[in-house]
Short mmCIF file of C-alpha atoms in Angstrom, two decimals:
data_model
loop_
_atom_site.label_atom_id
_atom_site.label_comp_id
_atom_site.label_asym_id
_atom_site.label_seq_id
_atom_site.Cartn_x
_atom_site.Cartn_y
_atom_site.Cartn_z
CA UNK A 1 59.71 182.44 60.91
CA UNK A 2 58.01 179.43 59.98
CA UNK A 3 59.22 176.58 61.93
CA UNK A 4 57.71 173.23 63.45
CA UNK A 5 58.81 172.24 66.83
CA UNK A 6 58.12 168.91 68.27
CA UNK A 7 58.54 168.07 71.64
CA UNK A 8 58.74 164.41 73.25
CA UNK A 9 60.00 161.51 71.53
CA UNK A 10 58.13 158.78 73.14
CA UNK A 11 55.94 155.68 71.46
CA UNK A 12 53.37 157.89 69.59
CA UNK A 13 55.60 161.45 69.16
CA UNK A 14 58.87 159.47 67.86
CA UNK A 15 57.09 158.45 64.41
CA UNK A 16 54.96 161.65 64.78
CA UNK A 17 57.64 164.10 64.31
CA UNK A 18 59.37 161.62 62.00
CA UNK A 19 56.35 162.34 59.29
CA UNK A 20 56.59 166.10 60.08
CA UNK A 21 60.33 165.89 59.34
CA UNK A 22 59.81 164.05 56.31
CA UNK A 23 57.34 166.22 54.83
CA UNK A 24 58.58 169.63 56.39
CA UNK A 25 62.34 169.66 57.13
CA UNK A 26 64.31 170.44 59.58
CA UNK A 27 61.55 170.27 62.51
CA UNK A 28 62.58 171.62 65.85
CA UNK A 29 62.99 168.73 68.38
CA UNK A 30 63.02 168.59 72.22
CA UNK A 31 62.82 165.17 74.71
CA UNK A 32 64.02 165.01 77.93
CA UNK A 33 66.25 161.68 77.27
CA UNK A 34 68.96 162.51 75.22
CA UNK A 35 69.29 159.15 73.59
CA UNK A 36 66.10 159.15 72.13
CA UNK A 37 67.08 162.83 70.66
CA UNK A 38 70.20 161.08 69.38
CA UNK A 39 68.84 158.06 67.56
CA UNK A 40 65.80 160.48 66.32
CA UNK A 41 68.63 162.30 64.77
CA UNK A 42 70.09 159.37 63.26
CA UNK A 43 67.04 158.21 61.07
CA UNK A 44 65.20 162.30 60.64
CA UNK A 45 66.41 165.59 59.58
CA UNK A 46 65.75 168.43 62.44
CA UNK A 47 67.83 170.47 65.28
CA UNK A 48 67.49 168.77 68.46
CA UNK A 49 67.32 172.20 71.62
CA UNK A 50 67.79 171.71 75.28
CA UNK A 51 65.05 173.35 76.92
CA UNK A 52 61.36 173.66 75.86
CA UNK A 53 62.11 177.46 76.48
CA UNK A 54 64.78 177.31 73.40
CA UNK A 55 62.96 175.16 71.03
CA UNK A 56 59.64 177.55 71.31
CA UNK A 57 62.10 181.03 70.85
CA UNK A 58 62.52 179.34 67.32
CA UNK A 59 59.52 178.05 66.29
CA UNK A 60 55.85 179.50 65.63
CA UNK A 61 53.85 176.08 65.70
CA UNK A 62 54.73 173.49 68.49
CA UNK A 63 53.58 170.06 69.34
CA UNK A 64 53.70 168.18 72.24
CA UNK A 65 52.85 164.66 73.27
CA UNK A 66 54.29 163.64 76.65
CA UNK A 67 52.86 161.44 78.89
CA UNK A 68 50.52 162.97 81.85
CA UNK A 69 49.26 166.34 82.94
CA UNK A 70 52.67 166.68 85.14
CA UNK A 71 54.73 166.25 81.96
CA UNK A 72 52.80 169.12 80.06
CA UNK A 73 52.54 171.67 83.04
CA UNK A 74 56.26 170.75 82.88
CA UNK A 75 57.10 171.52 79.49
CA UNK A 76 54.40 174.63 78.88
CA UNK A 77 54.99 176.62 82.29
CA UNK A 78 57.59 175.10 84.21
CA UNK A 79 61.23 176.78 84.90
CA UNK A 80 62.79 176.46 81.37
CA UNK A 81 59.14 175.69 79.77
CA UNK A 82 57.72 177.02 76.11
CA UNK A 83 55.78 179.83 77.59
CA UNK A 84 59.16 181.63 79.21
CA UNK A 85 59.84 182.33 75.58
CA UNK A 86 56.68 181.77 73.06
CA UNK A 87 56.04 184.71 70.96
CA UNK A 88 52.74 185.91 70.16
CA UNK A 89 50.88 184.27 67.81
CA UNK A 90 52.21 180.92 68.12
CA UNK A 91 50.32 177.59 67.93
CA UNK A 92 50.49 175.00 70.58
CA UNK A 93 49.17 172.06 70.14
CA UNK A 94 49.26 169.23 72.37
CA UNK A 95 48.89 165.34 71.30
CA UNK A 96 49.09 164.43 75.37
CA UNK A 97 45.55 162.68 76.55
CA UNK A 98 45.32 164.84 79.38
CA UNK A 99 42.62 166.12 82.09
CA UNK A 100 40.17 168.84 80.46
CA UNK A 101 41.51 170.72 83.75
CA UNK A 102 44.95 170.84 82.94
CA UNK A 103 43.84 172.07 79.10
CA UNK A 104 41.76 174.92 80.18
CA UNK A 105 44.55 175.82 82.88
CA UNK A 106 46.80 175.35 79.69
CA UNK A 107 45.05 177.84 77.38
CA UNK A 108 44.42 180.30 80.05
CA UNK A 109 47.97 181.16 80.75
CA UNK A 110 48.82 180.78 76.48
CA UNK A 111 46.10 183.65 76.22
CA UNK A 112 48.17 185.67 78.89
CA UNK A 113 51.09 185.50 76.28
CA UNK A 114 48.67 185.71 73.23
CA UNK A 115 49.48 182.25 71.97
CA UNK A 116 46.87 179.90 70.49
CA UNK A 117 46.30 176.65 72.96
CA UNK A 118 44.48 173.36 70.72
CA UNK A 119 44.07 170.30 72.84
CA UNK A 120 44.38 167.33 70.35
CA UNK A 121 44.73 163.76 72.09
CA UNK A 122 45.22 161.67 69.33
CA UNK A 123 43.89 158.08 68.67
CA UNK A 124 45.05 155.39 66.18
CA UNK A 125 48.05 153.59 68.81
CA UNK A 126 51.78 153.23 67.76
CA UNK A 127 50.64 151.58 64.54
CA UNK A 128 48.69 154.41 63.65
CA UNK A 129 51.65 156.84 64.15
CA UNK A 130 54.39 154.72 62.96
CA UNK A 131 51.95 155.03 59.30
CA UNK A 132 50.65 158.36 59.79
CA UNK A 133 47.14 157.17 60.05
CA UNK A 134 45.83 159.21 63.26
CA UNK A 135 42.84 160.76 64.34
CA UNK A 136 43.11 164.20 66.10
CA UNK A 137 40.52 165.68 67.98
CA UNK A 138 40.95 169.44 68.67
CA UNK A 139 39.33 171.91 70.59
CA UNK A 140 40.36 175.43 71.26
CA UNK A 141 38.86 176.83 74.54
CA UNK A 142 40.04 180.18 73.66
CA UNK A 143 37.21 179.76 70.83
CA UNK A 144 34.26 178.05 72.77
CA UNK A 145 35.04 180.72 75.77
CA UNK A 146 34.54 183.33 73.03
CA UNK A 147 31.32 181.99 71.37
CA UNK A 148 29.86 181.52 74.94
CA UNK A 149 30.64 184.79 76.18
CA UNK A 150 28.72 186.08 72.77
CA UNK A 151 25.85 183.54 73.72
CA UNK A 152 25.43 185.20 76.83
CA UNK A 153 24.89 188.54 75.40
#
């Protein structure tokens, strides 16, 4: 299985998942306003799911870019969130500009599934992602926890 799954459709993730569909196919889609899924599915190719939980049973790389740290607990842990059904090995990378809190609380329960957490707040505005011209800054604190712990040593 190697499917892309993209969830929220807003200002910056609407365009974002657009590119991905262009260049991909197919992509994986989830938003919690149906019309935006609808008129996403008007202009892109992809398979619009219900739940975060049934997108991320399909797919083995997922983005997200919602709005606050309530929207991404939401989506990554909440009752029908990605982590009810993620299977090992899975990327997750979320686009959301977020609280370094919420990240490492985040990645700590993505290593209790043995999933792969990258925070990656974006910059570049609508513009930016309406031309695919973005800057992504990632960080995996599954990573920097490991080099640390070796540090220690």
């Amino acid at each position: 299985m190697n499917k892309i799954g993209f969830i929220g459709l807003g200002v910056m993730g609407y365009p974002m998942a657009g590119h991905l569909s262009n260049e991909f196919r197919d992509i994986c889609i989830f938003n919690r306003s149906q019309e935006k899924v609808t008129k996403w599915l008007n202009q892109y190719s992809g398979k619009a799911f219900d739940t975060p939980e049934e997108l991320s049973s399909q797919c083995n790389v997922i983005a997200l870019c919602v709005g606050r740290d309530e929207d991404v607990r939401e989506m990554m842990s909440g009752k029908k969130g990605i982590l009810n059904s993620v299977s090992p090995g899975t990327i997750i990378i979320d686009h959301t500009t977020t609280s370094a809190t919420l990240s490492k609380e985040m990645n700590e329960l993505a290593c209790q599934k043995g999933v792969i957490f990258l925070d990656a707040p974006i910059s570049g505005g609508q513009a930016g992602a309406e031309s695919g011209q973005l800057s992504v800054m990632a960080v995996s604190y599954t990573h920097l926890r490991a080099h640390e712990t070796e540090a220690d040593l």
